[in-house]
XYZ file of C-alpha atoms in Angstrom:
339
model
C 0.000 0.000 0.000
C 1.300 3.704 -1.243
C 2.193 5.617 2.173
C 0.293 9.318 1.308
C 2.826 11.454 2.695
C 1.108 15.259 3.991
C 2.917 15.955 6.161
C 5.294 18.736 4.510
C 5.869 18.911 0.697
C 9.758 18.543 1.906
C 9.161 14.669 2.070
C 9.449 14.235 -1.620
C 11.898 11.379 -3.200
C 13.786 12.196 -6.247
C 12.332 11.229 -9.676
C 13.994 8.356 -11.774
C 14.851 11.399 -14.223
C 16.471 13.012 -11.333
C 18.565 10.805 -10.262
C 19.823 9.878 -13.496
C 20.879 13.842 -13.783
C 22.659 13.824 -10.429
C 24.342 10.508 -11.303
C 25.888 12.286 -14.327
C 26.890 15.707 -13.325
C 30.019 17.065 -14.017
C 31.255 18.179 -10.999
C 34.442 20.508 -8.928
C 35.171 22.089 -5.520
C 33.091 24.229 -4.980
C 34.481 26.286 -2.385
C 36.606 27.285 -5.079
C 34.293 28.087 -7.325
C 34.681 25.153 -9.794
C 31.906 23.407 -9.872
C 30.130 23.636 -13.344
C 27.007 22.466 -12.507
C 26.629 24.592 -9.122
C 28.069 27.507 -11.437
C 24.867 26.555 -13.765
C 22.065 26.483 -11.154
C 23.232 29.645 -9.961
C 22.665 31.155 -13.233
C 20.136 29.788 -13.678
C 18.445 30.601 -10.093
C 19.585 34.637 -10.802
C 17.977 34.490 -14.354
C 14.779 33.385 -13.208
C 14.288 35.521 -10.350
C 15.798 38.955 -12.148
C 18.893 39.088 -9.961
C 22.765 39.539 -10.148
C 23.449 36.532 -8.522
C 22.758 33.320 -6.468
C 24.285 31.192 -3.985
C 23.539 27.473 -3.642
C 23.413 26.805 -0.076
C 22.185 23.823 1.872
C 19.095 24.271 3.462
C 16.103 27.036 3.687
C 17.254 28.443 7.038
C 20.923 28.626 5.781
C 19.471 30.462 2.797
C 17.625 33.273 5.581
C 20.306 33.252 7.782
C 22.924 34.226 5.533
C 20.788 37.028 4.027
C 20.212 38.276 7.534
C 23.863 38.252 8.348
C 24.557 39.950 4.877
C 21.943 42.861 5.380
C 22.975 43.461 9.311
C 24.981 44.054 11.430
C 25.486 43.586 15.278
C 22.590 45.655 17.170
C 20.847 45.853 13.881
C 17.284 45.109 13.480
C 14.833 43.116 11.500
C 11.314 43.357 10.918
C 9.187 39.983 9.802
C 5.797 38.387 11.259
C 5.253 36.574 14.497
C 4.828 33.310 13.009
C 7.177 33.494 10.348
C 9.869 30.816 9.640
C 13.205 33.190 9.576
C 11.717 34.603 13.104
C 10.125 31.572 14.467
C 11.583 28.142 13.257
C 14.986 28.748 12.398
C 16.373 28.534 16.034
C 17.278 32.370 16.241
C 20.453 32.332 14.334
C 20.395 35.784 13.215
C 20.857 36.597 16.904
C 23.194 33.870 17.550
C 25.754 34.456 14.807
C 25.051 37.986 13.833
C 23.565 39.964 17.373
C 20.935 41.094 15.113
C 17.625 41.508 16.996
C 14.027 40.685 15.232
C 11.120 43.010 15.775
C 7.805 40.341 15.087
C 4.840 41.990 14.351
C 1.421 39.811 14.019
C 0.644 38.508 10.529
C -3.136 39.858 8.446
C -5.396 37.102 7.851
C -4.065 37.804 4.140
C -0.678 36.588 5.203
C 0.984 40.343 4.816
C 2.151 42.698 7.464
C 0.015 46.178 8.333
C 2.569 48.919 6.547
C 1.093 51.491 9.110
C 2.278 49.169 11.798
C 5.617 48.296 10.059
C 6.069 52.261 10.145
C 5.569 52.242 13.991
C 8.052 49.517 14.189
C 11.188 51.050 12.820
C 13.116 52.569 15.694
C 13.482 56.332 15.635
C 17.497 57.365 15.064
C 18.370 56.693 19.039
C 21.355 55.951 20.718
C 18.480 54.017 22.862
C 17.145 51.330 19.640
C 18.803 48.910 17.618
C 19.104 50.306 14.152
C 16.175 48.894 12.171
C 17.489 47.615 8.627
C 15.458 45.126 6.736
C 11.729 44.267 6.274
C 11.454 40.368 5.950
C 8.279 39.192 4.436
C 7.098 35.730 3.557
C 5.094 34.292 0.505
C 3.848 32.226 -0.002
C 2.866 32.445 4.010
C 1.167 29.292 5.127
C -0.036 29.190 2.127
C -1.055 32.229 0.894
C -0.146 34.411 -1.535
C 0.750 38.043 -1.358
C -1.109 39.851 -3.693
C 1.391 41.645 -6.204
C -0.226 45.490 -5.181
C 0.686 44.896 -1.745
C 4.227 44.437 -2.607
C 4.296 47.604 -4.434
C 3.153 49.405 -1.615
C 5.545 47.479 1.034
C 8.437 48.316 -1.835
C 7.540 51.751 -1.384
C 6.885 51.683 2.273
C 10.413 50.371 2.863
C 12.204 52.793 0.302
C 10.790 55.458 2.137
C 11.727 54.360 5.614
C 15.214 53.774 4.392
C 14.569 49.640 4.744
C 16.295 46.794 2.527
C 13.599 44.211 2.225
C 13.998 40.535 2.124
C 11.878 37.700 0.925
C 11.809 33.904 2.510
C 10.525 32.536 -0.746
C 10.492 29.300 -0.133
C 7.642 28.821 -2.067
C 7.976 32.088 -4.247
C 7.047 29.360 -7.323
C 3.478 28.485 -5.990
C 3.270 31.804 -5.214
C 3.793 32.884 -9.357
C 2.215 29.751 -10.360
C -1.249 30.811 -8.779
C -1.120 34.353 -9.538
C -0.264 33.371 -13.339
C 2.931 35.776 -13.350
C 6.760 34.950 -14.128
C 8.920 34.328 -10.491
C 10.345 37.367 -11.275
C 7.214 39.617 -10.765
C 6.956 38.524 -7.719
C 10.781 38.812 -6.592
C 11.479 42.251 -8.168
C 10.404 43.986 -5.320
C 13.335 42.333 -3.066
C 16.943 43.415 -2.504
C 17.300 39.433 -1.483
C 14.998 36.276 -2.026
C 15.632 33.201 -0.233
C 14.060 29.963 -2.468
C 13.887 26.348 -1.533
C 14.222 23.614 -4.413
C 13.548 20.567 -1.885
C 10.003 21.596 -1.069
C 7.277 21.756 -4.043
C 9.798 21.714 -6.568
C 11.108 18.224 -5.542
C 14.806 18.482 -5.127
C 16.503 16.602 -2.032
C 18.819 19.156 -1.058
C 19.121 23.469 -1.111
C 18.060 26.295 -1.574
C 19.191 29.127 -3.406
C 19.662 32.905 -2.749
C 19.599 35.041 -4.579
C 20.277 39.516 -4.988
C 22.726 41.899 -5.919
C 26.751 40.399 -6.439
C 27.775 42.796 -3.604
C 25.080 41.400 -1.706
C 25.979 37.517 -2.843
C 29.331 38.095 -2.400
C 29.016 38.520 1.439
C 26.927 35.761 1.487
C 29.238 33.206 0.483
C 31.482 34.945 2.901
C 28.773 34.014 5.881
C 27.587 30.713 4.277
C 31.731 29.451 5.044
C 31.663 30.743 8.447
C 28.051 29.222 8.645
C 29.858 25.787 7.836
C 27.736 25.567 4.299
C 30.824 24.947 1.962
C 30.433 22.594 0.352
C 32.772 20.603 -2.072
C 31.703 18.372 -5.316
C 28.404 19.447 -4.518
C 26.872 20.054 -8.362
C 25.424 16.224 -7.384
C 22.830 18.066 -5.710
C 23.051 21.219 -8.065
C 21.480 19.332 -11.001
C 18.731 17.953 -9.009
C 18.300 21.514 -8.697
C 18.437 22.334 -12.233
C 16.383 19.606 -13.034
C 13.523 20.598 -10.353
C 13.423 24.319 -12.318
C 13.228 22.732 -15.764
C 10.702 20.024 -15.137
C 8.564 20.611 -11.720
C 7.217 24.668 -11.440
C 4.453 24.439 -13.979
C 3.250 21.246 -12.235
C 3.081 23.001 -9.320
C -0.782 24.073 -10.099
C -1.242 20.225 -10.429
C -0.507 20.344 -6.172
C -2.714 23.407 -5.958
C -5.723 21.477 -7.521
C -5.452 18.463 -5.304
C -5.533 20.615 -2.111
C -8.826 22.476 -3.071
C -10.002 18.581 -4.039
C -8.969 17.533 -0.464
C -10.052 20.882 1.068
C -13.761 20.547 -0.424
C -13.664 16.821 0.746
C -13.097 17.288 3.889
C -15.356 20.505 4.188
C -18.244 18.034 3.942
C -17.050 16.159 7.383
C -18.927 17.951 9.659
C -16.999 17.213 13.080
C -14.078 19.290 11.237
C -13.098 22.792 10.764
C -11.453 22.805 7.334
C -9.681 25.963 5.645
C -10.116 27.068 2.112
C -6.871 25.575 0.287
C -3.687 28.037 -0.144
C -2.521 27.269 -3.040
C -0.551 23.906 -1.708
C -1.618 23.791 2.323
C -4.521 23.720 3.920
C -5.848 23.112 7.881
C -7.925 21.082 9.303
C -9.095 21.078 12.695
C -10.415 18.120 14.334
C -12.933 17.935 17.785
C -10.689 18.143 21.329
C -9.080 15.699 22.099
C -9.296 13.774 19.012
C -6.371 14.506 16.930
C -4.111 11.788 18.604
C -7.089 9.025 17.925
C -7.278 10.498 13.910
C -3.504 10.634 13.564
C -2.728 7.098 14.223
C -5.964 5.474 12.487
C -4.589 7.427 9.326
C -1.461 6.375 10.182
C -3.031 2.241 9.964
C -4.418 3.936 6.732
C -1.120 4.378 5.372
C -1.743 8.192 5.510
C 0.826 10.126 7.383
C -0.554 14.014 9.037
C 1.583 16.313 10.749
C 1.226 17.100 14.667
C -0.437 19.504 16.837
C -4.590 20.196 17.144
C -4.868 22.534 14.333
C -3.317 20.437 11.415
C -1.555 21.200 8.207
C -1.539 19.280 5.021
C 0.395 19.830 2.176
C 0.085 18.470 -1.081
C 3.157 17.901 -3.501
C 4.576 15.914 -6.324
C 3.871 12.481 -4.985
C 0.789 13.269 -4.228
C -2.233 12.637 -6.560
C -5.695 12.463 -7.455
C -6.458 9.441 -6.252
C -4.224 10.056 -2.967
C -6.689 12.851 -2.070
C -9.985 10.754 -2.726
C -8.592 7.938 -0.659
C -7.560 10.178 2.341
C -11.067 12.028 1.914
C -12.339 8.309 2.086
C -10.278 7.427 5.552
C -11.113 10.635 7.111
C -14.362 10.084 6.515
C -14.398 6.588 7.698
C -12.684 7.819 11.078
C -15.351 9.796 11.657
C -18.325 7.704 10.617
C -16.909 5.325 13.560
C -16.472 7.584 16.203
C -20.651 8.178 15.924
C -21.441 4.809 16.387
């Protein structure tokens, strides 16, 4: 029986047609710069997004961190929302490695951050307050997507308070996939964009990121001192490469299944379900009872994600017929408990 993996849409394996890529990449040290096939993704990473330059760097929060420690210094500030990944679930290594202090402010329903209260936020010039440098936003953010007017006005918000602004883009591709735009519509508001090729685009390693050369240039700088050089590393590069080539169209495929499971599941009545975002949705089961539904799914062959409000998130090895059979467990589950 197929395990249906929600979870995260970082579980994905690697395609046959992407491991045949990795198997044959030409490869070179990278810490000197002599990797081809890093050199390539790069390129190809800056191209896409409208950039000077990318990095290829190990993970998502390597990806935010160095940007952080490239935009500030010690005592410096950052703005980004409460429940934001660079703030929340990246184990506060802008403070640890760069004594750079984060000003959370609560996310909009929307996903964006209120501009009148990102004003209030930036410290007045005070020998008192940290220097406020860099506005961090997120999208897509738990899903959803920030509409392309309100980064205009946070572009202009930020120019005019003298901010750099940042973007944890991790899933900046659903984001341009749903609103029917090229990537780099979305990221040419952003003096930096962080994006992750091992979540919905299916690689099984890295991130890129990506922003000016003088910017990328002290990023490679803080991604040594971070520990993220790395050596014949274009292995991993062209599952990259492959994942931009083959798997960002198909992205909408992942947004159609979680409005299929979303509607399913809206029809359970012991559940609060939420509209899908584009790839992620949440469901909310009675009190008590998420421990019980967790590990009958689990029987099921259906793995969910923890907590009592919880998140699934379609992906590439997810389909159709995934959906209608976890719809059909769910359903099942609850049917039982009424008996």
């Amino acid at each position: 029986m197929k395990t249906v993996d929600l979870r995260s849409d970082t579980v994905t394996r690697p395609s046959e047609a992407m491991r045949r890529v990795m198997a044959a990449a030409e490869v070179g040290d990278d810490v000197y710069g002599e990797d081809p096939t890093v050199n390539r993704l790069e390129a190809m990473a800056a191209e896409l997004l409208g950039k000077e330059k990318a990095i290829f760097v190990p993970s998502g929060t390597m990806s935010n961190l160095t940007a952080l420690l490239s935009h500030c210094g010690r005592g410096d500030e950052y703005i980004a929302g409460q429940d934001a990944h660079i703030y929340r679930w990246e184990g506060g290594g802008g403070a640890i490695f760069g004594g750079i202090q984060p000003q959370p402010l609560d996310f909009e329903e929307d996903g964006t951050l209120d501009l009148d209260r990102v004003r209030r936020a930036v410290k007045p010039a005070d020998h008192h307050h940290a220097v406020t440098r860099l506005l961090c936003l997120e999208n897509t953010q738990g899903g959803r997507v920030l509409p392309l007017s309100y980064l205009d006005d946070a572009s202009r918000v930020a120019k005019e308070l003298g901010l750099a602004m940042h973007l944890d883009g991790a899933r900046i591709f659903n984001a341009a996939v749903y609103l029917g735009v090229p990537v780099r519509e979305v990221a040419r508001h952003f003096d930096s964009v962080s994006v992750c090729l091992s979540k919905g685009l299916g690689a099984p390693v890295g991130s890129v990121l990506c922003g000016s050369a003088e910017l990328i240039n002290r990023a490679h700088r803080w991604r040594k001192v971070a520990g993220g050089g790395m050596r014949q590393a274009g292995i991993l590069a062209a599952a990259g490469i492959h994942a931009l080539q083959h798997n960002v169209e198909r992205l909408a495929d992942d947004h159609e299944n979680a409005e299929l499971l979303s509607s399913g599941l809206s029809h359970i009545e012991e559940l609060m379900v939420s509209q899908a975002r584009t790839n992620i949705l949440f469901v909310t089961p009675p009190a008590g009872s998420a421990p019980a539904l967790r590990e009958a799914l689990a029987a099921e062959g259906i793995l969910i994600g923890g907590g009592d409000m919880i998140r699934l998130v379609t992906h590439l090895d997810v389909e159709r017929a995934d959906v209608e059979r976890t719809v059909a467990v769910f359903k099942r589950f609850f049917a039982g408990k009424g008996k």
